[in-house]
XYZ file of C-alpha atoms in Angstrom:
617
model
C -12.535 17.926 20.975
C -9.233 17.524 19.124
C -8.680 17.939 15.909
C -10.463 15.070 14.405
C -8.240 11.736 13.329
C -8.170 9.124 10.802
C -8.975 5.869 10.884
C -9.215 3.884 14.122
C -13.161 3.824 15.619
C -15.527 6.190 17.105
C -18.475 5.975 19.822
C -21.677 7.439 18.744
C -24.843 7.326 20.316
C -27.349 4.663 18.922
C -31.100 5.261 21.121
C -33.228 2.093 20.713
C -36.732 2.626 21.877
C -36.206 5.594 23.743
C -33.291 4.023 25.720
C -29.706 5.122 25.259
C -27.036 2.932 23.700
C -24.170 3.479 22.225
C -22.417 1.727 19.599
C -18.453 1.258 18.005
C -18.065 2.018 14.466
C -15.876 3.249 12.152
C -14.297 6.543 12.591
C -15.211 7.737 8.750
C -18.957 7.083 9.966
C -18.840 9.552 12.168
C -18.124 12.801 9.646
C -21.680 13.082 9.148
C -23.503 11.937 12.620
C -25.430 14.231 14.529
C -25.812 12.335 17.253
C -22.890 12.459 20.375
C -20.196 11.025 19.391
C -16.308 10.746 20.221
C -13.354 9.248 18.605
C -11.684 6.781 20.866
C -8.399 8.164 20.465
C -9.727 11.418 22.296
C -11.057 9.305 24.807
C -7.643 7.416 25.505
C -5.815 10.710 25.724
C -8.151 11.937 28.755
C -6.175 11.587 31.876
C -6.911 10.022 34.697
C -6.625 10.745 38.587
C -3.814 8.809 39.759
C -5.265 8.655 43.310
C -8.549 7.163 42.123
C -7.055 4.875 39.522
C -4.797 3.463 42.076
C -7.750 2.770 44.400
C -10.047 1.309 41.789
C -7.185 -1.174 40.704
C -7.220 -2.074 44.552
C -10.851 -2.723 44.453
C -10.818 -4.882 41.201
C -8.051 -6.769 42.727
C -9.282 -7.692 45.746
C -12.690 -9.239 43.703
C -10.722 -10.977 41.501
C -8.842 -12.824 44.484
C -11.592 -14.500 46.098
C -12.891 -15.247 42.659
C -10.600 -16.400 40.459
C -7.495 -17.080 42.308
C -7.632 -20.827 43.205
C -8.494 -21.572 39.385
C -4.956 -22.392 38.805
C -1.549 -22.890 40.351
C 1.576 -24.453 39.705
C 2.528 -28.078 41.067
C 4.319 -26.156 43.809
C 1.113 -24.725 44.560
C 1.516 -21.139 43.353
C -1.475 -19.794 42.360
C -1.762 -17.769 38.745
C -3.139 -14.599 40.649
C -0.075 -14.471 42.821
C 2.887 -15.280 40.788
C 1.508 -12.889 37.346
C 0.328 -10.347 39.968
C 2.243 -7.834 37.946
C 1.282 -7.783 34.381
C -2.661 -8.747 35.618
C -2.463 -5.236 37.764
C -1.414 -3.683 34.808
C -3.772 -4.456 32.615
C -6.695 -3.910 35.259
C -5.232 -0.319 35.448
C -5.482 -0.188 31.204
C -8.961 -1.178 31.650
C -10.137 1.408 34.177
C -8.228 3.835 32.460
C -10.759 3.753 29.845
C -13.866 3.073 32.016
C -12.812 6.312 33.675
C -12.556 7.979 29.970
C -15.965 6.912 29.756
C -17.203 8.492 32.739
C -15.507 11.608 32.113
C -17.246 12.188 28.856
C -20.191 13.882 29.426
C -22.567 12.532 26.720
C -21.935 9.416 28.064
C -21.855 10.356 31.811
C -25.423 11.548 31.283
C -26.578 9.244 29.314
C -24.923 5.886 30.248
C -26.260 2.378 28.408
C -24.819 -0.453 26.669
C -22.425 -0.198 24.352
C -22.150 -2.491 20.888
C -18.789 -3.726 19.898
C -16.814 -3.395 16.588
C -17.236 -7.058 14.857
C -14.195 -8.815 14.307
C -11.669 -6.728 16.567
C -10.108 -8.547 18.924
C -10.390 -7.804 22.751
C -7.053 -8.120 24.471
C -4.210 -6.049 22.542
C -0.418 -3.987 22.666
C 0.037 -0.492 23.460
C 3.019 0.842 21.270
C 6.407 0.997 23.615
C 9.627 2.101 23.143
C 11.031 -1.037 24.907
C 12.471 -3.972 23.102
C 10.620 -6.804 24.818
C 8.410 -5.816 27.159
C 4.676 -6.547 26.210
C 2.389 -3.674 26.759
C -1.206 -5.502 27.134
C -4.275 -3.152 26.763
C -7.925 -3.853 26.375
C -9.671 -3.212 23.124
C -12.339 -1.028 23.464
C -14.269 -3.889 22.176
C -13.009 -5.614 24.934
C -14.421 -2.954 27.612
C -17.722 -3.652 25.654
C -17.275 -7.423 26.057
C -16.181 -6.743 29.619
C -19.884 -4.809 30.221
C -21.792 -8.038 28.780
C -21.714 -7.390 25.283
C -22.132 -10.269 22.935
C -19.076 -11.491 20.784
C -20.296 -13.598 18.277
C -17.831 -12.723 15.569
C -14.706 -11.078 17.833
C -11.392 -13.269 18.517
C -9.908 -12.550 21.977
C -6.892 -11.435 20.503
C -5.867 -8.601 18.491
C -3.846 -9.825 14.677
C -1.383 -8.556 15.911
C -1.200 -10.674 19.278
C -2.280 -13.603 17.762
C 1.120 -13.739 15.101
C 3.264 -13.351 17.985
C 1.542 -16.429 19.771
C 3.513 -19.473 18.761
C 1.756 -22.548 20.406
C 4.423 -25.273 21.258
C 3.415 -28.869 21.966
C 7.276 -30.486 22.027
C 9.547 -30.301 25.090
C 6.645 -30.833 27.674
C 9.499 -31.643 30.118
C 12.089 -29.814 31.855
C 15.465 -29.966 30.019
C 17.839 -32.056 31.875
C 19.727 -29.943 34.701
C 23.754 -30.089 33.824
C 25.532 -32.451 35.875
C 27.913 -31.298 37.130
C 25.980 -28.679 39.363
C 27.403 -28.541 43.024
C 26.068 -27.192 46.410
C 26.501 -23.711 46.394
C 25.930 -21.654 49.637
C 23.786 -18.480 47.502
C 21.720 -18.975 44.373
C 20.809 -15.792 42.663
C 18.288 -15.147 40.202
C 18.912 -12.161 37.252
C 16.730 -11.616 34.143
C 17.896 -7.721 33.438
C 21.036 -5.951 33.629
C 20.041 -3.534 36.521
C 19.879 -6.986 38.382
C 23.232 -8.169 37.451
C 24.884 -4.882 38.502
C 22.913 -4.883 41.671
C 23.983 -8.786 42.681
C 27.113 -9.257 40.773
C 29.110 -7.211 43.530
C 27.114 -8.901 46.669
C 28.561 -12.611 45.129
C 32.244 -11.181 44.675
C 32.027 -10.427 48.197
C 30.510 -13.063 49.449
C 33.268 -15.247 47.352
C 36.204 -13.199 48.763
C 34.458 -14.381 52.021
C 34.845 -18.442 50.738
C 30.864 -18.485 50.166
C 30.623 -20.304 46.676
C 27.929 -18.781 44.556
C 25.595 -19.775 41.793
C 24.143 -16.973 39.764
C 20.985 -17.778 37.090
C 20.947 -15.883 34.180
C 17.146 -16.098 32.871
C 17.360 -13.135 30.591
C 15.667 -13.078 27.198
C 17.216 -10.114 25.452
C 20.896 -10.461 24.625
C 21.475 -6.927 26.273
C 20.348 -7.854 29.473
C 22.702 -11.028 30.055
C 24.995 -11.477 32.688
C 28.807 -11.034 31.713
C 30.666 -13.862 32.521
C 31.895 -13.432 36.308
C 36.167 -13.065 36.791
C 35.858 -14.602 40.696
C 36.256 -18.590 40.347
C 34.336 -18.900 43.195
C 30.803 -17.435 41.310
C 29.242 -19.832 38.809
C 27.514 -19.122 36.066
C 24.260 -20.483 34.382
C 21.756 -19.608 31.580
C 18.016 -21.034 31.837
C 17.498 -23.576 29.003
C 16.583 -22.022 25.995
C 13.296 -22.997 25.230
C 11.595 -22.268 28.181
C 10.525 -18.756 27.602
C 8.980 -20.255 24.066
C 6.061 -21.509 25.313
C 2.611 -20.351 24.674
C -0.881 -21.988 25.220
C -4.281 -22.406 27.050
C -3.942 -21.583 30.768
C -6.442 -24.354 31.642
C -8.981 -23.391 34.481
C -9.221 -19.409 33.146
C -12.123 -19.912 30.493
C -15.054 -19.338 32.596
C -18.241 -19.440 31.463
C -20.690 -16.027 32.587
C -22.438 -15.964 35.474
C -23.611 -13.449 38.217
C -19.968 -12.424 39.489
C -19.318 -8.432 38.699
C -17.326 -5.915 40.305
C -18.677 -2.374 40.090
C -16.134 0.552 39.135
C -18.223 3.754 39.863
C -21.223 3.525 37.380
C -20.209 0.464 35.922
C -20.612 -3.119 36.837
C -17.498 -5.374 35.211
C -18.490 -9.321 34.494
C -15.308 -10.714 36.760
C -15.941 -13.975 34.606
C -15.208 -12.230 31.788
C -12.445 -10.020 32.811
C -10.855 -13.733 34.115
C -10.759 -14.923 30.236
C -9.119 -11.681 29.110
C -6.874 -12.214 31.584
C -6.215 -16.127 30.152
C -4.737 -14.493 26.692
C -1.997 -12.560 28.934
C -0.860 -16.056 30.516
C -1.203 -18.109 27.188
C 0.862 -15.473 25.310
C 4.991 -16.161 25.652
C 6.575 -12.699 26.834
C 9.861 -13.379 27.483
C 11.513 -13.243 30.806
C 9.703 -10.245 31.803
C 5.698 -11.679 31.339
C 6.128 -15.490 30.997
C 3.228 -17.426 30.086
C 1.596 -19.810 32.412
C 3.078 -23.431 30.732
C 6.591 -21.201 30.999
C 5.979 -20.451 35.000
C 5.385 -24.253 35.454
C 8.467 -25.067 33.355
C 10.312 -22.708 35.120
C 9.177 -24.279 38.619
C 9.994 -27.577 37.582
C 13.515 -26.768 36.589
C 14.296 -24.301 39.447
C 13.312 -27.016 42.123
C 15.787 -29.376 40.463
C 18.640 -26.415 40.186
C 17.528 -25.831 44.412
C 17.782 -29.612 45.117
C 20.918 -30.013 43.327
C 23.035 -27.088 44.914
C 21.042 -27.283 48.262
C 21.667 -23.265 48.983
C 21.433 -21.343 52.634
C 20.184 -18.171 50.912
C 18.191 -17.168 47.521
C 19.028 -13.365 46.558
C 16.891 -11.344 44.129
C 16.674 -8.216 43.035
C 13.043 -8.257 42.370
C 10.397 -10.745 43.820
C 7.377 -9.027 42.497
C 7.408 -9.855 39.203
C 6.493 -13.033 38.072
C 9.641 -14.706 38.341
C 10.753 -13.015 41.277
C 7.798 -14.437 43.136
C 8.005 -17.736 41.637
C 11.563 -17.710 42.794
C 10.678 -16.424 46.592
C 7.984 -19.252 46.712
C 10.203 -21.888 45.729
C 13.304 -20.615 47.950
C 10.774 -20.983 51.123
C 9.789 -24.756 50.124
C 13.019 -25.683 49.940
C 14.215 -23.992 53.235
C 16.527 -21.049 51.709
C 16.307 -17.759 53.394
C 14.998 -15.149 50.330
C 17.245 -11.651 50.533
C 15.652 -8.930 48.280
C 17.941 -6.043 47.049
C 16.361 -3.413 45.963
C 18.033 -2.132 43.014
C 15.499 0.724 41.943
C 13.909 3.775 43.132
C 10.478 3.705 44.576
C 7.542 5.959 45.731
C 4.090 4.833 47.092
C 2.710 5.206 43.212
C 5.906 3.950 41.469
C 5.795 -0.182 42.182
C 3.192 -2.525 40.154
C 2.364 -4.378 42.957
C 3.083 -2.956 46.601
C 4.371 -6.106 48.196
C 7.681 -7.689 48.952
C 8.172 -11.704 49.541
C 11.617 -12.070 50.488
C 12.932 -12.823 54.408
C 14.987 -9.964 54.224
C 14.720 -6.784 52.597
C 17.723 -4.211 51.724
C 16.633 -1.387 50.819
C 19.043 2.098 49.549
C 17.634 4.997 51.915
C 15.900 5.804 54.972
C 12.974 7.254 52.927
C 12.799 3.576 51.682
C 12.118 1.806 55.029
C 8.593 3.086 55.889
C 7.605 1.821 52.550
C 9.275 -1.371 52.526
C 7.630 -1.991 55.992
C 4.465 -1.484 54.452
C 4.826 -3.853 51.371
C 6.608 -6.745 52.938
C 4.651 -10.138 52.939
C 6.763 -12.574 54.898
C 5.593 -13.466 58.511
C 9.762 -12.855 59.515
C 10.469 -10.108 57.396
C 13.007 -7.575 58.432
C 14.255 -3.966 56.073
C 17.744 -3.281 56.265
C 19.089 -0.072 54.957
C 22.320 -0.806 53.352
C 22.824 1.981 50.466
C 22.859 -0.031 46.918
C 25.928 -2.350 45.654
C 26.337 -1.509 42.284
C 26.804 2.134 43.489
C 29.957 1.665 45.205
C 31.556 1.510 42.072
C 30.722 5.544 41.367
C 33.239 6.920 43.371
C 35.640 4.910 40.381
C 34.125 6.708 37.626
C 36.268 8.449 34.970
C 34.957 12.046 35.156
C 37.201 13.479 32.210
C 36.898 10.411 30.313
C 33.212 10.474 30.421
C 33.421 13.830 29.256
C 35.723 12.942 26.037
C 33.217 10.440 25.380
C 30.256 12.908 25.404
C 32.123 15.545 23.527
C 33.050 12.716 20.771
C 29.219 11.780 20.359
C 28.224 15.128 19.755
C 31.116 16.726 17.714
C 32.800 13.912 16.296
C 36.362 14.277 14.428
C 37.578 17.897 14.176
C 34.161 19.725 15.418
C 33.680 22.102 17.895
C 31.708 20.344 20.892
C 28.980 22.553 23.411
C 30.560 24.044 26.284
C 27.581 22.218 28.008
C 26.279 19.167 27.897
C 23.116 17.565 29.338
C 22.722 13.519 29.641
C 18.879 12.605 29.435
C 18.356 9.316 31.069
C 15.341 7.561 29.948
C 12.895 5.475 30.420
C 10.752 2.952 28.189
C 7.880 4.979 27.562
C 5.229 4.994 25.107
C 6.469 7.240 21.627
C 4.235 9.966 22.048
C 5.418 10.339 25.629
C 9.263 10.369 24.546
C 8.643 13.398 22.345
C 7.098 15.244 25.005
C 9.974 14.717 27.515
C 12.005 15.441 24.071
C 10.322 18.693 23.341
C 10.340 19.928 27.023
C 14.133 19.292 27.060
C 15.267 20.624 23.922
C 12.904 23.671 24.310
C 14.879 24.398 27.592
C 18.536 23.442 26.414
C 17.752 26.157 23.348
C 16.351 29.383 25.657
C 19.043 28.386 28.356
C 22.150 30.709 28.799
C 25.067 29.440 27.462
C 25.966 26.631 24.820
C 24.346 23.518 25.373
C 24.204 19.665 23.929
C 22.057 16.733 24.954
C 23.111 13.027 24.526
C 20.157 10.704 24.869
C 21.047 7.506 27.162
C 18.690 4.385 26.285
C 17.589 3.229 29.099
C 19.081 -0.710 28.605
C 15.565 -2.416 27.952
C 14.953 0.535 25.344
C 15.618 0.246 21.487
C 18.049 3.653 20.554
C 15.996 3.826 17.335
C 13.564 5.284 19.576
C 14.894 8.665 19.438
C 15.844 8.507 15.294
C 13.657 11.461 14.747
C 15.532 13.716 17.312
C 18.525 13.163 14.977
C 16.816 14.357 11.839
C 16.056 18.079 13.592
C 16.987 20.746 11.847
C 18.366 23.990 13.982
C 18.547 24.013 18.244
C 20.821 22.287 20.524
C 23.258 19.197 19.741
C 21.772 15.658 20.140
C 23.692 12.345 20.078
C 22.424 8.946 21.334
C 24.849 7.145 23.569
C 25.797 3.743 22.994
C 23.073 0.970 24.893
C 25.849 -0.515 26.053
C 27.839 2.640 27.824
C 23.979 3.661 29.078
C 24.048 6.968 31.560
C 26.055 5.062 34.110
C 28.567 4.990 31.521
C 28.650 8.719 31.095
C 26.490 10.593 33.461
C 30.091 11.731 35.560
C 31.084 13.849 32.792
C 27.655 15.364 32.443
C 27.159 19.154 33.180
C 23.431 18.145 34.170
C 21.475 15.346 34.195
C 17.945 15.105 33.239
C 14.867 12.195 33.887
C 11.456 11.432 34.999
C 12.429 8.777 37.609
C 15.562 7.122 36.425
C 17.821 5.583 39.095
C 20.525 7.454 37.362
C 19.459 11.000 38.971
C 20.203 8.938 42.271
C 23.762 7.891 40.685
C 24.310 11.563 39.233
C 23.151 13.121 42.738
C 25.646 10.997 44.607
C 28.631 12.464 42.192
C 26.947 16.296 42.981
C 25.923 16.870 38.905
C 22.964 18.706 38.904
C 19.411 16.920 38.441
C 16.689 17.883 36.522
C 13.478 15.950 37.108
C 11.072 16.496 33.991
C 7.698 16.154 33.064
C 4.340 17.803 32.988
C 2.409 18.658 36.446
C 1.373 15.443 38.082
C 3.671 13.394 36.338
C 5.543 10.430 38.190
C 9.075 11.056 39.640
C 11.572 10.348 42.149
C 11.118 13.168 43.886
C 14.352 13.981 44.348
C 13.335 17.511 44.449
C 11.554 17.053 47.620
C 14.837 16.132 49.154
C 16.697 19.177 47.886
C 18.936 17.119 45.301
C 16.842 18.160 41.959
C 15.106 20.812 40.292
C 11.413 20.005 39.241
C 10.968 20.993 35.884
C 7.431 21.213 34.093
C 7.863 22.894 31.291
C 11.215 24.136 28.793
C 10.784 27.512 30.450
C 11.871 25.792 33.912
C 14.702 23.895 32.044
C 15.631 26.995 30.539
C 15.749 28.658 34.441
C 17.184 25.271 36.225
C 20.076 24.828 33.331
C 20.874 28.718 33.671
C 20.897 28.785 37.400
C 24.187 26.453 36.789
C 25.932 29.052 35.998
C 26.636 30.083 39.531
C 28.189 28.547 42.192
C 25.316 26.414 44.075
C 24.735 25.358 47.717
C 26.395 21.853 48.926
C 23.828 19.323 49.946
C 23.867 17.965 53.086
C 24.723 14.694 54.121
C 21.330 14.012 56.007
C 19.387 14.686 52.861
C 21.711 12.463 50.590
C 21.164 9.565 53.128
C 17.160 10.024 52.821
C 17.326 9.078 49.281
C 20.553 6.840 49.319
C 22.925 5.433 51.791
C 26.507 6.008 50.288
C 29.349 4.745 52.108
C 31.242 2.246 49.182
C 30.337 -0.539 51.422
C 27.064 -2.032 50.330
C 27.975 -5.056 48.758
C 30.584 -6.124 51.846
C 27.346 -5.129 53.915
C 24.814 -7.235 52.174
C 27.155 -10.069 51.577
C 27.694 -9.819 55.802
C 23.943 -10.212 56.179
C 23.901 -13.003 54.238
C 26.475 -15.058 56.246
C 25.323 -13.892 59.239
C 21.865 -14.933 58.918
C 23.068 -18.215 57.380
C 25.016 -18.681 60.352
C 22.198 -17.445 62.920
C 20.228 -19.916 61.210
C 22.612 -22.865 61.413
C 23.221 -22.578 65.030
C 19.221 -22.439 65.675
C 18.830 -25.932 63.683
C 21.667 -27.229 65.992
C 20.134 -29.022 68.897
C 23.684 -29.373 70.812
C 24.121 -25.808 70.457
C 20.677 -24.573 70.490
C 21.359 -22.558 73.689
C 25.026 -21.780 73.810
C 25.907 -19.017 75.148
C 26.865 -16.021 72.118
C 24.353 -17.126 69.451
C 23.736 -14.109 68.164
C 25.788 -11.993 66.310
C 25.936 -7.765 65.700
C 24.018 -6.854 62.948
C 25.294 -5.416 59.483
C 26.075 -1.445 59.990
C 22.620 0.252 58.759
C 19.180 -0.166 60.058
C 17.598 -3.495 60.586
C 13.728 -3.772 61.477
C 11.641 -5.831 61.631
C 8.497 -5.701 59.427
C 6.263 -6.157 62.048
């Protein structure tokens, strides 16, 4: 047990003629129960087996398909499972994350029975994040008793908090009017973050230098995240209409009624009709351009079919079509006969992705490590992987190195102060609070026991608020700490870093490709890039391996090879041109096919791009 916390509820053990049950109640009730009993906040900080929670998500998913799948799609016939694959696999996960609490408790474990909800708390709520927009969905644990076939006469489905952020919007039931003066454009692309932007952006200034004209669609929701306005003439620029990621309400077809339908997940047996309606509140909610709700997806189909029919494109290019926009996009590319180019523009490993599949035609991936994956996870019938290294990496090589470093030394010893000798850039990611300050503590335990003088500046990642790390600020004694600017981000100062340090951050790619030193943190077991495995990082678990890793820098180290460099990333300065060549080619390839007179000249095909190209299958 923990030490024992205020407030929130407790489960305690309720027998009813001889039979166990359990019941939700109050935390304070439990100061004085001698039955078993846990507070749920224990309970949510038991960890889980990655391995087994990845394979029970599988199962769940795979009874939910045949189920509930064909309850509702989109006039383009784009059914809900599919296209909010994403944030439904999520919030499976959430829920089997606490089923598997459950199980691990022994009282419980021994004594399993129903279990008797808190009245009035609502079933489907947020996790606290460190990220601006993003929606972290979780299940009550009202909701996991709701979920076993508990009764709800008196619980909403949503939490308060959930249900002030739902604004229900009955005006603009049809698509804003496309501008008019869209032309045909040979590549539409589709953005809704930065990371996409920098990925595509160089891609479409090659392909204009080429004489391709290019339409890029900036559906981004936080300000941060938009698209800067393109220098090449030849790459237009459009926002989605602003009201379309405003809409919330019923996803019509996803209020079952019970019936006989369950899923088991080990000892316990999951009502799917039920988990379909928790699943309803996650569609009717607006989340922005990262978890649109339903009447937003059907918006957004509507209006990207007319922006498709008006610029009649060879090629659609993404940089995610997972997600629910992403796929939407894939889908509709294919109906209007567009070849779909995917550009992968982050790190992955087999636990890493929501939702192991790809949609797109063609698949570019950054390093041979990369292409056994990406054969694994790609849908399409046609689908080939191409490893091509990543665009918006060509630009490192162009990196101020002393500049960077000014900048660092400014954040941490502004005016007339004396700045470390050494400074470490710690490249986040949007994780939950609790989980920052462990990374936090780790890192600033090491940068304190570590030889010589070091100073850490934080780098948002650029969906993350910075007043995420306003505590670290207020710390009295140890190392230096500065946050860097959202807008600079590590990319904008990783170069004149002494080390860099993150869980799975792109950026150790970036910073391994410009030989600083990469420390990948976090506890034993804990997600990462594993650039370690590759020889390009040291694994840290604790501050006393910071401590060693950041001391170690002291002497001169061994160069990495080339081979191992190319595993992780393929680094030539040429990825854009090489994408941009794919594009044409295959646009080409495919004109001449749909050429009867030319069908079978002589010279139809053409090299491929430098790199690998496979097919999927």
């Amino acid at each position: 047990m923990s030490t024992r916390a205020t407030g929130g509820l407790g489960l305690v053990r309720s027998d009813f003629a001889g039979q166990p049950r359990w019941a939700l109640v109050g935390s304070g009730a439990l100061d004085h129960a001698k039955a078993d009993h846990i507070r749920t906040r224990e309970l949510e900080t038991t960890p889980a087996d990655r391995h087994e929670l990845r394979a029970l998500v599988e199962d769940v998913m795979d009874a939910l398909e045949p189920y509930g799948s064909s309850r509702a799609s989109t006039p383009g016939g784009v059914g809900w499972l599919h296209v909010q694959h994403v944030p439904v696999r999520r919030f499976v996960a959430e829920i089997l994350r606490k089923l598997l609490a459950l199980d691990a408790w022994e009282p419980f474990a021994t004594a399993p029975g129903p279990l008797a909800l808190a009245p009035y708390e609502g079933l489907v709520g947020l996790r606290t994040s460190s990220s601006r927009e993003y929606l972290a969905y979780t299940v009550t644990w009202s909701g996991i008793a709701y979920l076993l076939g508990a009764a709800t006469p008196h619980n909403p489905t949503r939490s308060a908090q959930l249900r002030n952020r739902s604004r229900s919007s009955t005006a603009n039931t049809e698509p804003s009017p496309l501008p008019a003066d869209l032309q045909q454009r040979d590549v539409v692309a589709l953005s809704w973050t930065s990371r996409h932007a920098a990925t595509l952006m160089p891609v479409l200034v090659e392909l204009e230098r080429d004489g391709r004209t290019n339409l890029l669609l900036d559906l981004a929701t936080d300000p941060a995240e938009r698209c800067s306005a393109p220098a090449a003439s030849g790459i237009d620029l459009r926002s989605a209409p602003s009201d379309l990621f405003t809409l919330s309400g019923t996803a019509e077809g996803l209020h079952l009624p019970d019936d006989e339908h369950i899923v088991r997940v080990k000892s316990f047996s999951l009502q799917l009709a039920r988990l379909v309606r928790l699943l309803s509140v996650l569609l009717e909610t607006s989340g922005g351009c990262t978890q649109p709700s339903w009447r937003t997806l059907i918006r957004a189909e509507q209006w990207l079919d007319g922006v498709l029919s008006a610029t009649r494109p060879h090629t659609v290019l993404l940089s995610n079509d997972t997600s629910p926009l992403g796929a939407l996009a894939a889908h509709a590319a294919e109906r209007h006969g567009a070849n779909t180019v995917h550009v992968q523009h982050g790190a992955w490993t087999a636990e890493s992705v929501a939702w192991p599949a790809l949609h797109s035609r063609d698949i570019v991936v950054m390093g041979e490590r990369d292409l056994p994956l990406a054969r694994a996870w790609v849908r399409h019938p046609a689908g080939e992987v191409h490893v091509l290294g990543q665009p918006r990496f060509d630009a490192l090589a162009a990196l101020g190195r002393e500049a960077q470093r000014r900048y660092l030394e400014k954040l941490l010893a502004p005016g007339n102060r004396r700045a470390p000798a050494r400074i470490a850039v710690w490249a986040c990611q949007p994780f939950s609070p609790g989980h920052l300050k462990t990374q936090a503590d780790l890192l600033l335990g090491g940068l304190s026991a570590a030889d010589g003088d070091w100073g850490l500046v934080i780098a948002p990642h650029p969906a993350q608020g910075a007043d995420a790390f306003a505590t670290l600020l207020k710390q009295d004694g140890g190392p230096l700490v500065a946050v860097a600017d959202p807008r600079v981000g590590a990319r904008g100062c990783l170069a004149g870093a002494d080390a860099l340090a993150s869980a799975y951050s792109t950026c150790g790619i970036e910073a391994a490709l410009l030989d600083v030193p990469v420390l990948e943190i976090g506890t034993p077991g804990e997600r990462t890039l594993d650039l370690s495995g590759h020889g390009l990082a040291a694994r840290c678990h604790n501050a006393v391996d910071v401590a060693e890793a950041l001391s170690a820098l002291l002497e001169p180290g061994t160069p990495v090879p080339k081979t191992a460099m190319d595993a992780v990333c393929r680094w030539r300065g040429d990825s854009a041109a090489q994408v941009a060549r794919l594009i044409t080619q295959r646009a080409e390839a495919s004109a001449r096919s749909s050429d009867h007179v030319h069908h079978d000249a002589s010279g139809a095909t053409s090299a491929s791009p430098q790199g690998e190209g496979v097919p999927a299958r």
